[in-house]
Coordinates of C-alpha atoms and ligand atoms in Angstrom, one line a residue:
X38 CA 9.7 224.8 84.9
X39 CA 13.2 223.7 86.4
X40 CA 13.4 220.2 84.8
X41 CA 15.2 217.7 88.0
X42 CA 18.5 216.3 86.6
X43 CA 19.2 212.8 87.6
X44 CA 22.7 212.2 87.3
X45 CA 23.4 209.5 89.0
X46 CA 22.8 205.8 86.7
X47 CA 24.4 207.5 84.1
X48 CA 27.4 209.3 85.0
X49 CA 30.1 207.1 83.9
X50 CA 28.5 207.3 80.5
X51 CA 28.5 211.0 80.5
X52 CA 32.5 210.8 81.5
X53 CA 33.2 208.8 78.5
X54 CA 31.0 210.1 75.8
X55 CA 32.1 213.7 77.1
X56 CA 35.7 212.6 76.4
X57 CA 34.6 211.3 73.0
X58 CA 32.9 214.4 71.8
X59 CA 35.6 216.1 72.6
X60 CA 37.5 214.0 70.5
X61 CA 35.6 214.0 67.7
X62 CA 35.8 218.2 68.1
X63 CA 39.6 218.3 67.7
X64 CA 39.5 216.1 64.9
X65 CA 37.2 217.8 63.4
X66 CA 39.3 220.9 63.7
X67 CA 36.2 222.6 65.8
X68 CA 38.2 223.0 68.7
X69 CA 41.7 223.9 68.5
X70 CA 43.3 225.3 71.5
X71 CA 43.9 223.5 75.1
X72 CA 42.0 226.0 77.1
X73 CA 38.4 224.9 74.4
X74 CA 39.6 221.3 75.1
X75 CA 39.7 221.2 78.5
X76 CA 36.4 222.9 79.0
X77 CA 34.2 220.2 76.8
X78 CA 35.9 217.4 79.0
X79 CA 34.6 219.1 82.2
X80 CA 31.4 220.5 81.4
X81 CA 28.7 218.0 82.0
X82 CA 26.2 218.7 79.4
X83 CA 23.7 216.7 80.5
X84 CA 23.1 219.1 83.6
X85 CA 21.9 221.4 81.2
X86 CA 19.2 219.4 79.4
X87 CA 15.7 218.2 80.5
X88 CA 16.4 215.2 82.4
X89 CA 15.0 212.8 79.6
X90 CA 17.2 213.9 76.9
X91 CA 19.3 210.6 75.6
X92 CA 22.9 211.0 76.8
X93 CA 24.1 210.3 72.7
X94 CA 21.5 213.3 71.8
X95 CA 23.4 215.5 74.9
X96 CA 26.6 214.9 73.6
X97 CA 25.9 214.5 69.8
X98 CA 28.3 217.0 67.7
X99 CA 25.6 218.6 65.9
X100 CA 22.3 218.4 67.9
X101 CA 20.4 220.7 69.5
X102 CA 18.3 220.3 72.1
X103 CA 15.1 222.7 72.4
X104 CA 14.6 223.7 75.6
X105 CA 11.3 226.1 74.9
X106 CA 8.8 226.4 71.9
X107 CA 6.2 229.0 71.0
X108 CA 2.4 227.9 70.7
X109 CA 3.2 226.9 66.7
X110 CA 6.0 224.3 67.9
X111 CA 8.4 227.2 67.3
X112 CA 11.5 226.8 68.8
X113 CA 12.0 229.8 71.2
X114 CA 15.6 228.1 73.3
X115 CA 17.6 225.3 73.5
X116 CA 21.1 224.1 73.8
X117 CA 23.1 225.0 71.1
X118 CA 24.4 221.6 69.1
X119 CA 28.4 221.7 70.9
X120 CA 30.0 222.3 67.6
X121 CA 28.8 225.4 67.1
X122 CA 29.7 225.9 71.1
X123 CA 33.3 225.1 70.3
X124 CA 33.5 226.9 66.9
X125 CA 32.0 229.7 68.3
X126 CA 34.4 230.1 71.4
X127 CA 37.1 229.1 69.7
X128 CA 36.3 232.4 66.9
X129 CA 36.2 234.6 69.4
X130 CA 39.8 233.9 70.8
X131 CA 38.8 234.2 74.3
X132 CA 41.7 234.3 77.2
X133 CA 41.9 233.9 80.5
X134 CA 40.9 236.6 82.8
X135 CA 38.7 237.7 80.4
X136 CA 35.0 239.2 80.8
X137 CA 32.9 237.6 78.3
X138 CA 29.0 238.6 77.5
X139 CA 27.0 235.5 76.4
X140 CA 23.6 237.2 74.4
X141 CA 21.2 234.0 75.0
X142 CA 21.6 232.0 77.9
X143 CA 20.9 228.3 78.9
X144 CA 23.7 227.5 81.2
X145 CA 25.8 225.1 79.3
X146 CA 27.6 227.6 76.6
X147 CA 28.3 229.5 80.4
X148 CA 29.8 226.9 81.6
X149 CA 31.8 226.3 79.0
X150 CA 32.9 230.2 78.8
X151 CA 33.2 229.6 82.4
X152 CA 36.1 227.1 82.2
X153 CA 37.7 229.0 79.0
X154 CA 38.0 231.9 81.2
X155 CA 39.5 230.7 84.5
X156 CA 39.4 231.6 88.3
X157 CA 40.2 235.1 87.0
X158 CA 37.7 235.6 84.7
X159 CA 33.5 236.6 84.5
X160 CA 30.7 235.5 82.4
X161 CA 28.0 237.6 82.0
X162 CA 24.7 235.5 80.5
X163 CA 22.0 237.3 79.8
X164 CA 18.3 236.4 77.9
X165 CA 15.3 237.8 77.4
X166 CA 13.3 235.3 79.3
X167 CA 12.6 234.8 82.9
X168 CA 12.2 231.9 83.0
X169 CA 15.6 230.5 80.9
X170 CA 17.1 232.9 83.2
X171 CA 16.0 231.4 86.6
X172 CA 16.6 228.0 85.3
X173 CA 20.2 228.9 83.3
X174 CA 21.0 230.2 87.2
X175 CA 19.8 226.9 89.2
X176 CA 21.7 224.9 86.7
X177 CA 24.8 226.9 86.4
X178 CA 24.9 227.1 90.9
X179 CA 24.2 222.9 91.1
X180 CA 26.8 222.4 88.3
X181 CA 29.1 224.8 90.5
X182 CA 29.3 227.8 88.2
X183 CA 27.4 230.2 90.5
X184 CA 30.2 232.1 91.6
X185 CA 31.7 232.6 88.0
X186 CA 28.8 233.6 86.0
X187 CA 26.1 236.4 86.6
X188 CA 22.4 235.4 85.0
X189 CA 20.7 239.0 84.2
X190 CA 17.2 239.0 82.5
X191 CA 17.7 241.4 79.8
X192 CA 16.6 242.4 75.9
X193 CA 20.1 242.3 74.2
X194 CA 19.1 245.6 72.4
X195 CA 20.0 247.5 74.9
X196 CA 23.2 247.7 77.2
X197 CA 23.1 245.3 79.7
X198 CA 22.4 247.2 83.5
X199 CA 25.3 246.9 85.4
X200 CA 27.9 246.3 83.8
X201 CA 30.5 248.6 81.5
X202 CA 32.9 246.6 78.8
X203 CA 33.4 243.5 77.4
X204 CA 36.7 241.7 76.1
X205 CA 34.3 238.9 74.1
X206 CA 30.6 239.3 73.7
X207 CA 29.2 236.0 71.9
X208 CA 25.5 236.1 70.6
X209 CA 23.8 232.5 70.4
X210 CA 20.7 233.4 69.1
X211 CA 19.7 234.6 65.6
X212 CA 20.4 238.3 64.8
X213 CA 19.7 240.4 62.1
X214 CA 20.9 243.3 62.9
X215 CA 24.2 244.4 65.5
X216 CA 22.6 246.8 68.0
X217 CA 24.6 249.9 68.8
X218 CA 24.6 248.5 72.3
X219 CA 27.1 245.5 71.3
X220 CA 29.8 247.8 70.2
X221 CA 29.3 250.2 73.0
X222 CA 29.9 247.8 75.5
X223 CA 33.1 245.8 73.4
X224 CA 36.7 246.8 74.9
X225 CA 39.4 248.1 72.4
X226 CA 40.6 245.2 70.7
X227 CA 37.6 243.1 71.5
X228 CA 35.8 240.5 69.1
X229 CA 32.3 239.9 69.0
X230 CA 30.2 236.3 67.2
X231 CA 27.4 236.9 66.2
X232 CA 25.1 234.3 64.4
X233 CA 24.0 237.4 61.7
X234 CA 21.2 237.1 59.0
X235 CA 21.7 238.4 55.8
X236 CA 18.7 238.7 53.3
X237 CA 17.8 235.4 55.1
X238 CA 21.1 233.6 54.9
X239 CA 22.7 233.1 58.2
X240 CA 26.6 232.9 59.0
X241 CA 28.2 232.9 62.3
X242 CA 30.7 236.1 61.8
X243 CA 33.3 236.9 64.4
X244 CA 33.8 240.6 63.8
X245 CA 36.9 242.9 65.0
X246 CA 37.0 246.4 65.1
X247 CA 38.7 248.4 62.6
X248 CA 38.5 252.0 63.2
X249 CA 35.0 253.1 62.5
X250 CA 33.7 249.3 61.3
X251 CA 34.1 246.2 62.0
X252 CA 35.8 243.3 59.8
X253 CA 35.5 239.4 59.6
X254 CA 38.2 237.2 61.1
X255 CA 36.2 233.8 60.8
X256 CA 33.0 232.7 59.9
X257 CA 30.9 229.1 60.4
X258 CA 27.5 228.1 59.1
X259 CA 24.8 227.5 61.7
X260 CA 21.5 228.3 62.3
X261 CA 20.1 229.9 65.4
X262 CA 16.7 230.2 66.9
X263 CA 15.3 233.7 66.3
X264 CA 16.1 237.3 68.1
X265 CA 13.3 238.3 70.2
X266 CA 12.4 241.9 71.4
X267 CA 13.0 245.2 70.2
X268 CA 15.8 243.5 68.0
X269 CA 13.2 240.9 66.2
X270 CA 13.2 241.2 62.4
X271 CA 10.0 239.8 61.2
X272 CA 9.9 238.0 57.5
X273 CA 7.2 238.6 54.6
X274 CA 5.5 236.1 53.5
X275 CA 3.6 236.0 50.7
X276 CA 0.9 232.8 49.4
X277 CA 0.7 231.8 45.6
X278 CA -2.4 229.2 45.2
X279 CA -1.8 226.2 42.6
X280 CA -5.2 225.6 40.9
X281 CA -5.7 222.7 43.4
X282 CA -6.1 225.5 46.4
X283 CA -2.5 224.4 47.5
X284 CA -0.1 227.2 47.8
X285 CA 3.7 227.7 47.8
X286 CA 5.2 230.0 50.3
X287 CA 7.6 232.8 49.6
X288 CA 9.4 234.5 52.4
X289 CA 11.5 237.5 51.9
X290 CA 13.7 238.6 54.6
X291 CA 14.0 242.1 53.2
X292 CA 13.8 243.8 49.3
X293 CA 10.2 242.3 48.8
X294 CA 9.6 243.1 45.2
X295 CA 7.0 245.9 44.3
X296 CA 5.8 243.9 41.7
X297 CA 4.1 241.1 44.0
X298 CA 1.0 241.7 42.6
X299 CA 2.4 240.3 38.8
X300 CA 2.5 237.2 39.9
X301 CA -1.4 236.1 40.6
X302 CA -1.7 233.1 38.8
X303 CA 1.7 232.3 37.9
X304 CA 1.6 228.9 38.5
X305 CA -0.9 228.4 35.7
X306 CA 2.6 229.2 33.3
X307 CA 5.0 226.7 33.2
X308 CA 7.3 225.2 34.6
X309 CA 10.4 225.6 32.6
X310 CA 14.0 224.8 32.9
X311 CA 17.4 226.5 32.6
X312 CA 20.6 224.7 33.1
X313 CA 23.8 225.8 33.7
X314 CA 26.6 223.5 33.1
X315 CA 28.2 224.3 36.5
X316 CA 28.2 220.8 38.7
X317 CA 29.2 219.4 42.4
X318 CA 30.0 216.7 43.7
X319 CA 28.2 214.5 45.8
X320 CA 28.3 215.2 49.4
X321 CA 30.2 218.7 48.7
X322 CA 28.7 221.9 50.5
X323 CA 27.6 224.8 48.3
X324 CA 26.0 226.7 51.5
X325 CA 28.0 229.7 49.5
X326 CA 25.6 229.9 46.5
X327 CA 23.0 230.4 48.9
X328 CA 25.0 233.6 50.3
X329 CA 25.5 234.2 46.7
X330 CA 22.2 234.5 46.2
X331 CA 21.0 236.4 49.2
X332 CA 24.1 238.9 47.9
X333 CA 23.4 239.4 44.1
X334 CA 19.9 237.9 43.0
X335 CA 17.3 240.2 43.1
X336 CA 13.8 239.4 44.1
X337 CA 15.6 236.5 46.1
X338 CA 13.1 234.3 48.6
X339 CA 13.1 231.1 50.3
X340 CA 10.4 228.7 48.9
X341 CA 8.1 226.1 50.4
X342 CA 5.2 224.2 49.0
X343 CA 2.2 222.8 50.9
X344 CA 3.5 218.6 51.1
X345 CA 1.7 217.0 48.9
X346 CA 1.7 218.6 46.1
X347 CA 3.0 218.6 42.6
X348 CA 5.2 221.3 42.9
X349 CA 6.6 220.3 46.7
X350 CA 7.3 217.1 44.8
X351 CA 9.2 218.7 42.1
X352 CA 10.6 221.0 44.5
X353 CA 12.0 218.0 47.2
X354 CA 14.8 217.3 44.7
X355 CA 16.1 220.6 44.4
X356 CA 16.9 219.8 48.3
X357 CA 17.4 223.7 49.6
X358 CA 14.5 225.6 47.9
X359 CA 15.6 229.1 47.0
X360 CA 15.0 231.1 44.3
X361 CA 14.2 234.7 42.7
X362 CA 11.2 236.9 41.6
X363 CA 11.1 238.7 38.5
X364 CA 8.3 240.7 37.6
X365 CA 5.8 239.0 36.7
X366 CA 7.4 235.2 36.7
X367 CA 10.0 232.9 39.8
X368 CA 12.6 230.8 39.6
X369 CA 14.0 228.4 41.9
X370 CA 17.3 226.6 41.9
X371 CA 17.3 222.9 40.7
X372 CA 19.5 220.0 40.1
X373 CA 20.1 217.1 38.0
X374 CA 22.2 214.6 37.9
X375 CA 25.6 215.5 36.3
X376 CA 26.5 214.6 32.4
X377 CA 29.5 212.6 34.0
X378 CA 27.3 210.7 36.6
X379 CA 29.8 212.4 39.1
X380 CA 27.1 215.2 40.8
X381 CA 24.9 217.4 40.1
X382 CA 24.4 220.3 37.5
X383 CA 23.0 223.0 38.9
X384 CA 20.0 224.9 37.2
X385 CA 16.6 226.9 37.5
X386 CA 12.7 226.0 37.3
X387 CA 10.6 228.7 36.7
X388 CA 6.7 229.9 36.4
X389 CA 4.9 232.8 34.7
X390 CA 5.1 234.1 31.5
X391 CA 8.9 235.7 31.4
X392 CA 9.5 232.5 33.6
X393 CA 12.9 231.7 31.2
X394 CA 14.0 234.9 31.6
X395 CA 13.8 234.2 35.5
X396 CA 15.6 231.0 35.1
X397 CA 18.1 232.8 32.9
X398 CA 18.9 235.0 35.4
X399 CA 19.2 232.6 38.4
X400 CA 21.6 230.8 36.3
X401 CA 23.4 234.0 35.3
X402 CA 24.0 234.6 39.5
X403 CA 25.0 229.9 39.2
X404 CA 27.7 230.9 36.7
X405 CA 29.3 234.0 38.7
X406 CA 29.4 232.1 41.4
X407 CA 31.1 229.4 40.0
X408 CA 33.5 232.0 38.3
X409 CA 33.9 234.0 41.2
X410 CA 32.7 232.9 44.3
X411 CA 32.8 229.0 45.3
X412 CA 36.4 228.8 45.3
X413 CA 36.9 232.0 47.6
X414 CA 35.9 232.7 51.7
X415 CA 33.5 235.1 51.4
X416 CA 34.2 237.9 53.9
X417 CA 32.3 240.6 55.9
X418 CA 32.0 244.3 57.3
X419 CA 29.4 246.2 59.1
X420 CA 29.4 249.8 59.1
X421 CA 27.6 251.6 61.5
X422 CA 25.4 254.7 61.3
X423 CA 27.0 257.6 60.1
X424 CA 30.4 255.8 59.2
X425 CA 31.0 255.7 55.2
X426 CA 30.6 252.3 53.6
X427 CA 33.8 252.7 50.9
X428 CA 33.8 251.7 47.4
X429 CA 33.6 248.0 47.6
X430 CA 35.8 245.8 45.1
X431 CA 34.1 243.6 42.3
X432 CA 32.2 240.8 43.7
X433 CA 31.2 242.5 46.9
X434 CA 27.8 243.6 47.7
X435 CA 26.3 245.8 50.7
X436 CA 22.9 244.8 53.1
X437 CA 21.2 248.0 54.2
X438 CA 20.2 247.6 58.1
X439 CA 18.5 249.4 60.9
X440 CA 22.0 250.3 62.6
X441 CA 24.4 250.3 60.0
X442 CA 25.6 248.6 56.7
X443 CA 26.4 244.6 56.0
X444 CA 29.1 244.4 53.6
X445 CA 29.9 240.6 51.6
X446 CA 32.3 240.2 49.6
X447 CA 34.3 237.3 47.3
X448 CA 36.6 239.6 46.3
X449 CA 40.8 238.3 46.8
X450 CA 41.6 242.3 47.6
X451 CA 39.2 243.0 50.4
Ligands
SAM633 C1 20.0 229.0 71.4 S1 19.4 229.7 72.9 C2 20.9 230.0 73.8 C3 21.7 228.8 74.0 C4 22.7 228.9 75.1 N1 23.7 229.9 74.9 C5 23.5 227.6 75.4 O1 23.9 227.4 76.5 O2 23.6 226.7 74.5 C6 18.9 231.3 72.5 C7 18.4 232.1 73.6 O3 18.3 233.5 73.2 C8 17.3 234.1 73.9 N2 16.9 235.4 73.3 C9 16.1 235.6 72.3 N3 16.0 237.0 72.0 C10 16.8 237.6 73.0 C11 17.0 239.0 73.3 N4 16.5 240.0 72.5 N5 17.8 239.3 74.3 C12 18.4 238.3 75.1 N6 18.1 236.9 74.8 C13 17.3 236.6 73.8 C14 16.1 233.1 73.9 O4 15.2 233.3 75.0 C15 16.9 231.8 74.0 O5 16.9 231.3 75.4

């Protein structure tokens, strides 16, 4: 349904809160260039939003707004939160007079491109869903864009009808994998964002081509709503009842252990703790261990338990639950407070009958990090089908997908 806009009350609000977002952007260091700066001032947001959405929530730096959900509540669209707009365009080093592909539409990221690339440029918006489509074109003609971007309905999987090569494709929704169709239709020289998942760790990667592969210039954190279509990865998950009937949910991205089976009951053994002497401080972003993990931890998962429970209890002040299963026993990462009252030390909780061996080893993966990863930007590759993924360097490690090879890697030489 095409939600009405009312703009009119309001307006001078929008003006200024526009002008302080943008603000707030270039202090943050999340936009950088004129061209980026000058688009966030023009672009109203709000056009872009159901009419009802609070102006502060339109121009908040990191909110979202969902625009669609599935029958669970999933969310299926929305309006990407603007730092991740502004990050994202300013990754992908867009010019003027440049044809950019934007892989998930809405309107307001168009707009935005719109204005980035000038008089002389095109946007080409595409989703998978009628619906965004017709509304992401109603929006973008009353906001005055109609002439500078083309809406096509489309699966991103495939090349989009009509249209040759790209100088900048940007993907704003969830991928897992990078389509042969994305580099098919990328110019010589051209870059490509895409929001990628890696054994269920996402990070916004803006890849160049190098030869037969791409490599990394940038990277962000950010989460995405999920690729639909033939490109939709679909998770395992797997239910291990407490002896209360409650359950805690593991969901593997990929590499689900054969030895699932080992761990009926595992919850009856238990818990026990491993520490690691590695600390953070407070307020200090260790989104890398995660990557770590998803790199080098075998068996690794994301973990939930049913609220109300023992375990989600236990589990709440571990504050991002992931862990690792081994054989016949799971660990999950845990914190304390810090010896020094200055952080927290980092450690592992595990269950099942080898459940310190477990820990031991999720600590192992805490201690590498520290050594060898949380100082360092990781970077990243992705080697298509048929090109040869090359001996990586020490602290590197390689994602097996449908259309290629992700490479990670800590290492200073790669
Ligand atoms: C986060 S929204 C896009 C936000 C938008 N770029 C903006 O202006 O902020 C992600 C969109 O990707 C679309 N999408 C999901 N799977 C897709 C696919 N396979 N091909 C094209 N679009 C897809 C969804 O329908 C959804 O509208």
């Amino acid at each position: 349904m095409i939600q009405p806009v009312d703009m009119t009350g309001d307006a001078g609000r929008a003006a200024r809160l526009r002008d302080e977002l943008t603000d707030t952007l270039l202090s943050n260091g999340q936009i950088v260039s004129p061209a980026v700066e000058k688009a966030f001032r023009t672009v109203p947001r709000e056009a872009f939003v159901p009419g009802d959405t609070p102006l502060d929530v339109v121009y908040s730096v990191d909110r979202a707004v969902v625009t669609e959900t599935d029958e669970h509540g999933g969310h299926l669209s929305s309006v990407s939160a603007a730092y991740i707009q502004a990050r994202m365009i300013e990754m992908a080093d867009i010019r003027p007079g440049m044809t950019v592909l934007e892989i998930g539409s809405g309107g307001c990221n168009a707009a935005l491109l719109a204005e980035v690339v000038g008089a002389d440029g095109h946007v080409v918006s595409i989703d998978i869903d009628g619906e965004i489509i017709d509304r992401a074109g109603v929006l973008l003609n009353r906001a005055g864009y109609g002439g500078r971007v083309s809406v096509v309905q489309a699966d991103a999987e495939h090349p989009v009808p009509g249209f040759v090569l790209f100088d900048r494709t940007l993907v704003t929704v969830g991928a897992w994998d990078i389509p042969p169709a994305w580099l098919d239709q990328l110019a010589v020289g051209g870059v490509l964002v895409v929001p990628l998942r890696m054994n269920g760790i996402t990070r916004t990667i803006a890849f160049r081509r190098d030869g037969d592969h791409l490599v990394s210039s940038d990277v962000e954190v950010a989460g995405f709503v999920p690729m639909q279509g033939q490109g939709a990865h679909v998770e395992r998950t797997f239910l291990l009842p407490d002896r209360h009937g409650k359950h805690l949910r593991l969901q593997f991205d990929s590499g689900v252990p054969e030895t699932m089976h080992l761990l009926d009951g595992v919850l009856a053994t238990g818990p026990v703790s491993v520490w690691s002497g590695v600390t953070i401080g407070h307020g200090i972003s260790f989104a890398d261990l995660h990557l770590w993990f998803a790199a080098f931890l075998s068996g690794f998962c994301r973990i939930t338990a049913d609220p109300d429970t023992a375990l989600a209890a236990e589990m709440g002040k571990t504050w991002f639950p992931f862990g690792g299963v081994r054989g016949d026993s799971l660990a999950y990462l845990a914190v304390r407070p810090a010896m020094d009252g200055a952080g927290v030390e980092f450690g592992a909780t595990a269950y099942g009958v080898h459940g310190q061996d477990a820990a031991a080893a999720l600590v192992e993966q805490i201690r590498a990090w520290d050594r060898n990863g949380r100082h360092r930007v990781p970077t990243f590759g992705f080697w298509t089908v048929g090109s040869t993924v090359p001996q990586l360097p020490d602290h590197a490690a390689v994602l097996e997908k449908h259309h290629g090879a992700v490479s990670i890697s800590w290492s200073p030489t790669s």
